CSV table of C-alpha atoms in Angstrom, one decimal:
chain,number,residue,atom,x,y,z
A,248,UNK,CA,20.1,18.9,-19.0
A,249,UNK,CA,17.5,21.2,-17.7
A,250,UNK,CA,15.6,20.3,-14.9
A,251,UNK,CA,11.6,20.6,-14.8
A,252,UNK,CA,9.1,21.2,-12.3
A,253,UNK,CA,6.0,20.3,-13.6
A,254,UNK,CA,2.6,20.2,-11.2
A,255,UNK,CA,-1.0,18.7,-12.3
A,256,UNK,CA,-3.8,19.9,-13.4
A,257,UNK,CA,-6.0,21.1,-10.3
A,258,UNK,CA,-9.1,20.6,-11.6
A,259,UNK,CA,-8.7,17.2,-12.1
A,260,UNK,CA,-7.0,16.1,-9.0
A,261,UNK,CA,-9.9,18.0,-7.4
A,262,UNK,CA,-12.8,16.0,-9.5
A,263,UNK,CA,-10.6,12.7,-8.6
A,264,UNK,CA,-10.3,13.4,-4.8
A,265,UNK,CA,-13.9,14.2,-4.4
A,266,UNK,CA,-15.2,11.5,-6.4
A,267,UNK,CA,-13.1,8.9,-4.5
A,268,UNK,CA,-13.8,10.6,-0.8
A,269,UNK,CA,-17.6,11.3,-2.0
A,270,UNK,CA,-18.2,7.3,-1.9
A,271,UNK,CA,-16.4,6.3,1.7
A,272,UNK,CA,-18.7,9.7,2.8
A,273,UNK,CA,-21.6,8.1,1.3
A,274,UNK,CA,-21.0,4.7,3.1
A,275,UNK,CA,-21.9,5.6,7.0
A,276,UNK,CA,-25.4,6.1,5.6
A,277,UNK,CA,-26.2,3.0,3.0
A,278,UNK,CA,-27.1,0.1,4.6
A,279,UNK,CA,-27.4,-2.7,2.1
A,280,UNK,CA,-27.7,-6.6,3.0
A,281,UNK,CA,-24.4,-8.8,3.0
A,282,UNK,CA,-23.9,-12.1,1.6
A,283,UNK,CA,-21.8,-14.9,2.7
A,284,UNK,CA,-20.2,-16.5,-0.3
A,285,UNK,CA,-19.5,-20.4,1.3
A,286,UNK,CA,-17.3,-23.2,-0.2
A,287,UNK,CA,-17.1,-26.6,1.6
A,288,UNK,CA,-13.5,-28.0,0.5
A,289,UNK,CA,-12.0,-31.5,2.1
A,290,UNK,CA,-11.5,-31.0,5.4
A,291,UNK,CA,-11.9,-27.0,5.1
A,292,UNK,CA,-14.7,-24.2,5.2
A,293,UNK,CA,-14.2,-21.4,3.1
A,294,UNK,CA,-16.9,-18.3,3.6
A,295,UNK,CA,-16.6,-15.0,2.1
A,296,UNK,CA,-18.2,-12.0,3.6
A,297,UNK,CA,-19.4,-9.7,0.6
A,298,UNK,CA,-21.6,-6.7,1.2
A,299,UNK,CA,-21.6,-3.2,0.2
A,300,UNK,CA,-18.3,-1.6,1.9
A,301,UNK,CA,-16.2,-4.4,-0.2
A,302,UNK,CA,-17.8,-3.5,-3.3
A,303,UNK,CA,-17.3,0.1,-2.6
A,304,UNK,CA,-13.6,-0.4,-1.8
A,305,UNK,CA,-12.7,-2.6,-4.8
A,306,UNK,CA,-14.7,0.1,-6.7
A,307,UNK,CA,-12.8,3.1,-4.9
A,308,UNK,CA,-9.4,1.4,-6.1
A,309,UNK,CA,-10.1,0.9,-9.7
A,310,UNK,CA,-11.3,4.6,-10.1
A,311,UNK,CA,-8.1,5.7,-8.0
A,312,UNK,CA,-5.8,4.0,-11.0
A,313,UNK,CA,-8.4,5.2,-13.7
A,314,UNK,CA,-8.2,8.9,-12.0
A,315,UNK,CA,-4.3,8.5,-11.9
A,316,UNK,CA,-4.4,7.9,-15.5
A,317,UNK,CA,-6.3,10.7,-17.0
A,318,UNK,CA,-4.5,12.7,-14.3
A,319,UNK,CA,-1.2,11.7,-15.5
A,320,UNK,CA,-2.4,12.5,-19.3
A,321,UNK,CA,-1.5,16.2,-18.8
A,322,UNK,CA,1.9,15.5,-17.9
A,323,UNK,CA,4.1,17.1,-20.9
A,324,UNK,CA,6.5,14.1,-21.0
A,325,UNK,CA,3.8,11.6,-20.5
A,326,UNK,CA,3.3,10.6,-24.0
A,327,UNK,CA,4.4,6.7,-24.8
A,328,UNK,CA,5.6,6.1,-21.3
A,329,UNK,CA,4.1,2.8,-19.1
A,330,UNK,CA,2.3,4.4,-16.6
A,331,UNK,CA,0.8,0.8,-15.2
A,332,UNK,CA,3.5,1.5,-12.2
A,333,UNK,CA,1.7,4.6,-11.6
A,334,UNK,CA,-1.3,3.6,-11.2
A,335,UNK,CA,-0.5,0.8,-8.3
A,336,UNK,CA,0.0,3.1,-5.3
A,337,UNK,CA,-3.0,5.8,-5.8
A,338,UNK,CA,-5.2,2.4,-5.9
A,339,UNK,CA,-3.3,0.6,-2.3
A,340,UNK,CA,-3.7,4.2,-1.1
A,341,UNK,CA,-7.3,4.5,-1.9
A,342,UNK,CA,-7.8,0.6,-0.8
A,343,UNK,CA,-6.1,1.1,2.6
A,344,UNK,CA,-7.9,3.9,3.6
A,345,UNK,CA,-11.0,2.3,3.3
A,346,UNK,CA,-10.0,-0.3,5.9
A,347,UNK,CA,-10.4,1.9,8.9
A,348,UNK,CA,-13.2,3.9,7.0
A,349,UNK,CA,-15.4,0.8,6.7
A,350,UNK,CA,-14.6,-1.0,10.2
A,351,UNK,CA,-14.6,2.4,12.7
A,352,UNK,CA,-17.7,4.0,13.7
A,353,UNK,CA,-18.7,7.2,12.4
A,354,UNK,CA,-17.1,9.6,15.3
A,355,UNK,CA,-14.1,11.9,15.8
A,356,UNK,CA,-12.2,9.5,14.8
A,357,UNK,CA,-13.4,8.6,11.8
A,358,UNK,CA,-13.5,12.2,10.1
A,359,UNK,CA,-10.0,12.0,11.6
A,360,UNK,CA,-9.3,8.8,9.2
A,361,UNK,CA,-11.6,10.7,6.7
A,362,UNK,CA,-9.7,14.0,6.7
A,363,UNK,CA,-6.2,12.3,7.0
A,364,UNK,CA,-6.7,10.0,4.4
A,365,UNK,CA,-7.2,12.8,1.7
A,366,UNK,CA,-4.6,14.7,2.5
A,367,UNK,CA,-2.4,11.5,2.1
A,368,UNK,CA,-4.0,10.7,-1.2
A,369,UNK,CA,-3.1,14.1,-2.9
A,370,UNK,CA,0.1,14.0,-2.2
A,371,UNK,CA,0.4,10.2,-3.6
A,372,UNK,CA,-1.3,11.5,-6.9
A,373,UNK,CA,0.7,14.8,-6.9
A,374,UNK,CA,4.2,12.6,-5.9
A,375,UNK,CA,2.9,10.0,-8.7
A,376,UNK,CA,2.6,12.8,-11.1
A,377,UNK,CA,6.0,14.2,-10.5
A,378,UNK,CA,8.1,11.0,-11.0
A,379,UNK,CA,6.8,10.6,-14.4
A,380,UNK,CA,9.6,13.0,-15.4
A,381,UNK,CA,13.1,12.0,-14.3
A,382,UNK,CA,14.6,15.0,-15.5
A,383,UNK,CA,12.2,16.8,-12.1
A,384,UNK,CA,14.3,18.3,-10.1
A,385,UNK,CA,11.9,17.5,-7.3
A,386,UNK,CA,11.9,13.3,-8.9
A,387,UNK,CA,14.5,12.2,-6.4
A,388,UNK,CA,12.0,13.4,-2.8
A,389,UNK,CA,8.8,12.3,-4.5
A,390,UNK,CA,10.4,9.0,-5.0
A,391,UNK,CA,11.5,8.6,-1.3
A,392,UNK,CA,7.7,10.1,-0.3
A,393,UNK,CA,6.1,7.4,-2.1
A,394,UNK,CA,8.1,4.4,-0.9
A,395,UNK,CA,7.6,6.6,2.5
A,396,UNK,CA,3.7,6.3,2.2
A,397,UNK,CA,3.9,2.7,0.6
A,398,UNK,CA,5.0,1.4,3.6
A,399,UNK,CA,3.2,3.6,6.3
A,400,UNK,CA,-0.4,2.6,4.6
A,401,UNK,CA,1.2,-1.3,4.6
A,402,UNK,CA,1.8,-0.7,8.7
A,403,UNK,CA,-2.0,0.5,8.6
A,404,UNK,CA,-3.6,-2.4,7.0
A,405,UNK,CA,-1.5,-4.9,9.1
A,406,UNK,CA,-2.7,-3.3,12.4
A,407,UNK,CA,-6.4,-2.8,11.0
A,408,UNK,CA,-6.0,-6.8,9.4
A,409,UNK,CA,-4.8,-7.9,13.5
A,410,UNK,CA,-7.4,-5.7,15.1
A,411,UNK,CA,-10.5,-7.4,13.2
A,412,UNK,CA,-9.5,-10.7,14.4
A,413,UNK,CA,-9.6,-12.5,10.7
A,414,UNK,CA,-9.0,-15.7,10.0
A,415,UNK,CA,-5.7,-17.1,8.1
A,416,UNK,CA,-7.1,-17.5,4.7
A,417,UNK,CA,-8.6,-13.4,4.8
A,418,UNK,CA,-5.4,-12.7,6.5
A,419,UNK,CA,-3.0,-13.8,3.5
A,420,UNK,CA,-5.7,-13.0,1.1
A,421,UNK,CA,-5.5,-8.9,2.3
A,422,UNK,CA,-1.6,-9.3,2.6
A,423,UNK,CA,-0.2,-10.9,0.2
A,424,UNK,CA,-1.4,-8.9,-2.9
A,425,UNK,CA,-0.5,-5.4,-0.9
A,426,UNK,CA,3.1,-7.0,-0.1
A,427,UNK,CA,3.4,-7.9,-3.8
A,428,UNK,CA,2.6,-4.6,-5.0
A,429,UNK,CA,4.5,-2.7,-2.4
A,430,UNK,CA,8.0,-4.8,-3.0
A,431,UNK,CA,7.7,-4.0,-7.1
A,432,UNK,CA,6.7,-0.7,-6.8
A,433,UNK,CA,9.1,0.4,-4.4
A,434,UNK,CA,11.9,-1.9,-6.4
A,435,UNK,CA,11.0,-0.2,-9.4
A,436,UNK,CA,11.6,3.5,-7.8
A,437,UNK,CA,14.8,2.5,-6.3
A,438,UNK,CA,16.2,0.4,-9.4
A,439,UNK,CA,15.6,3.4,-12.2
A,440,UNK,CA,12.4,1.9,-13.8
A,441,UNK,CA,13.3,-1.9,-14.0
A,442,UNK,CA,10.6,-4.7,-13.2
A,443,UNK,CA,11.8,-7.1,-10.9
A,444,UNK,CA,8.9,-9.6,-10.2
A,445,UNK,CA,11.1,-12.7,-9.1
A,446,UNK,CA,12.0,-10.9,-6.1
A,447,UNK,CA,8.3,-9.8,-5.8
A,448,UNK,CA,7.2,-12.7,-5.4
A,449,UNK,CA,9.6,-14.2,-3.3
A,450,UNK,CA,9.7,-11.5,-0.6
A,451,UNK,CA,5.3,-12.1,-0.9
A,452,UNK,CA,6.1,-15.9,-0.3
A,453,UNK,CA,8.8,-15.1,2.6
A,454,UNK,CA,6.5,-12.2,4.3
A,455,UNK,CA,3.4,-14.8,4.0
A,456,UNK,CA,5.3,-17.8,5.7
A,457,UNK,CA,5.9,-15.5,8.3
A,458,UNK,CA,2.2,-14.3,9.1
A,459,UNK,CA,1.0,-17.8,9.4
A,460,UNK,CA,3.1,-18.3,12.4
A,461,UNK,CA,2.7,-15.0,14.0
A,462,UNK,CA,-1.0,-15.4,13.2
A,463,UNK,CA,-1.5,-17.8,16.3
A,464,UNK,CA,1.0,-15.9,18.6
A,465,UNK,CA,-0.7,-13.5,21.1
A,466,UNK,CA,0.6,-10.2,19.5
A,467,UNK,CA,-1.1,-7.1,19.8
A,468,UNK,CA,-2.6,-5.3,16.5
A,469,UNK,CA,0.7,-2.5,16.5
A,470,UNK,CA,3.3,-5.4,17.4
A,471,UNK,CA,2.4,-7.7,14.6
A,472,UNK,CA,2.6,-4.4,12.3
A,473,UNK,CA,5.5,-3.7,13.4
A,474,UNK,CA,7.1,-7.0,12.9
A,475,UNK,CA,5.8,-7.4,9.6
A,476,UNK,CA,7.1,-3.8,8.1
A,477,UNK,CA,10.3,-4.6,9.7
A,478,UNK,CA,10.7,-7.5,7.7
A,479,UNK,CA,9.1,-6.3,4.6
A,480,UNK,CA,11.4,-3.2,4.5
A,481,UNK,CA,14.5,-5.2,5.6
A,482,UNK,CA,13.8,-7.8,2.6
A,483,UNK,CA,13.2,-5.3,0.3
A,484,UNK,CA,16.3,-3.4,1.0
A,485,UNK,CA,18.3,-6.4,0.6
A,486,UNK,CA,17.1,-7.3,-2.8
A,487,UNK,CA,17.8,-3.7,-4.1
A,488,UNK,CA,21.3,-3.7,-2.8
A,489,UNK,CA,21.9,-7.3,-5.0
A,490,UNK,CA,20.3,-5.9,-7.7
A,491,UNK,CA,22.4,-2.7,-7.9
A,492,UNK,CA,25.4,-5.1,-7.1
A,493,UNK,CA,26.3,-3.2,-3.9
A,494,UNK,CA,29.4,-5.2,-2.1
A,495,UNK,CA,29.2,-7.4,0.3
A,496,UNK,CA,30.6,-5.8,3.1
A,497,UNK,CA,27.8,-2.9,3.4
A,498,UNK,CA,24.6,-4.8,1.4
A,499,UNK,CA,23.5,-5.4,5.1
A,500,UNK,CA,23.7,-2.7,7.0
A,501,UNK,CA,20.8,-1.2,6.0
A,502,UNK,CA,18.7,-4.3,5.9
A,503,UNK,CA,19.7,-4.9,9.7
A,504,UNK,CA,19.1,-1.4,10.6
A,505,UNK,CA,15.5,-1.2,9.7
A,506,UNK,CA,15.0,-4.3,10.7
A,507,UNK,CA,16.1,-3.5,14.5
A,508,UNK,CA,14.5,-0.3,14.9
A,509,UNK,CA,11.2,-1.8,13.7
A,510,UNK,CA,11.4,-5.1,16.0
A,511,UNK,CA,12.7,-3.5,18.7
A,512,UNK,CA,9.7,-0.9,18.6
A,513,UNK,CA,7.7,-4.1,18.7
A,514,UNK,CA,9.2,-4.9,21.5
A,515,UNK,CA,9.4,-1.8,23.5
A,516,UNK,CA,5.4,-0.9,22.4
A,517,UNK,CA,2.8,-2.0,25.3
A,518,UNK,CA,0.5,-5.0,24.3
């Protein structure tokens, strides 16, 4: 079987990448009035901040999968395959970055974030576009990037989630969608294409559990993202190794492993 090596159109992943990174530009200098959204339940408050930098991020997202799509359109072996799963991590990618983008004052920093973030999203629609094919002789790296970058933006939103000082509900309400997403879509790279939404869910339910108590511990923004990719990863890596049937003897090892080196880098990190 022949292997291809197919690469996207530029023109569109240029018109994509600038239309996305045009908007967060745009956002240091529109100031529109907010709105609290409030709900008095039994016993609980509920208030919902909405202003402009939401709406712009949910907006950035859906044109991220809607750019991924009519990117992926040119692929020569495109034609009747699902791309939903495609479409997931450009949007996360495009989400995440936003998170610093819309918290951070305009400074070094920021067209630090700014620069950084497109690079990063490039490569997600370039790695995106190449596992379409799984006859790419390049399938098998682009594969490993993206779970690669699926995590790393997951360790960013958990640190920029602790650093605003949220409160539980927003917490699990940021979290538990991007775990969710991140557990199928990296289950579905390592598993050859296969749905697996039981797991999904559970690791979501297991990873949220977890957050609720580690919410009211005194954990710096890089410890609790630490802990909470450690255990992600590590639960993740134990439901592909039952799913491919691995034995029993080595399903753990790399579950364990991942999960040390992340906790113990909680650990050893300053508070």
């Amino acid at each position: 079987m022949q292997a291809h090596q197919h690469l996207p159109d530029t023109n569109r992943l240029s018109v994509i990448t600038a239309t996305i990174f045009l908007a967060y530009a745009l956002l240091p200098f529109v100031d529109l009035p907010g709105q609290q959204i409030s709900l008095q339940l039994p016993g609980f408050l509920f208030q919902l901040a909405l202003n402009f930098s939401t709406i712009v991020s949910i907006l950035v997202a859906l044109l991220a999968a809607a750019g991924t799509e009519w990117l992926i359109q040119t692929h020569p072996t495109a034609a009747g395959s699902a791309r939903l799963p495609n479409w997931l991590l450009p949007a996360l990618t495009a989400w995440v970055i936003g998170v610093p983008l819309t918290t951070l004052e305009v400074s070094t920093q920021w067209w630090a974030v700014f620069a950084l973030g497109g690079l990063l999203f490039v490569l997600v629609l370039v790695a995106e576009y190449i596992v379409v094919d799984p006859d790419d002789a390049r399938q098998a790296p682009a594969s490993v990037g993206l779970i690669a970058v699926s995590f790393a933006l997951y360790l960013v939103l958990t640190i920029s989630i602790r650093a605003a000082n949220l409160r539980l509900y927003a917490v699990l309400f940021a979290l538990a969608p991007t775990v969710f997403l991140i557990t199928l879509r990296t289950l579905y790279l390592r598993s050859g294409g296969r749905w697996i939404y039981g797991w999904a869910v559970g690791i979501m339910l297991v990873v949220g559990q977890v957050a609720v108590g580690l919410h009211y511990l005194p954990l710096s923004p890089l410890r609790f993202g630490l802990l909470m990719v450690g255990l992600t990863y590590a639960l993740v890596s134990l439901a592909s190794g039952i799913e491919d049937q691995r034995e029993v003897k080595i399903i753990w090892i790399e579950p364990v492993i991942m999960l040390v080196i992340f906790w113990g880098l909680a650990l050893l990190v300053r508070s």
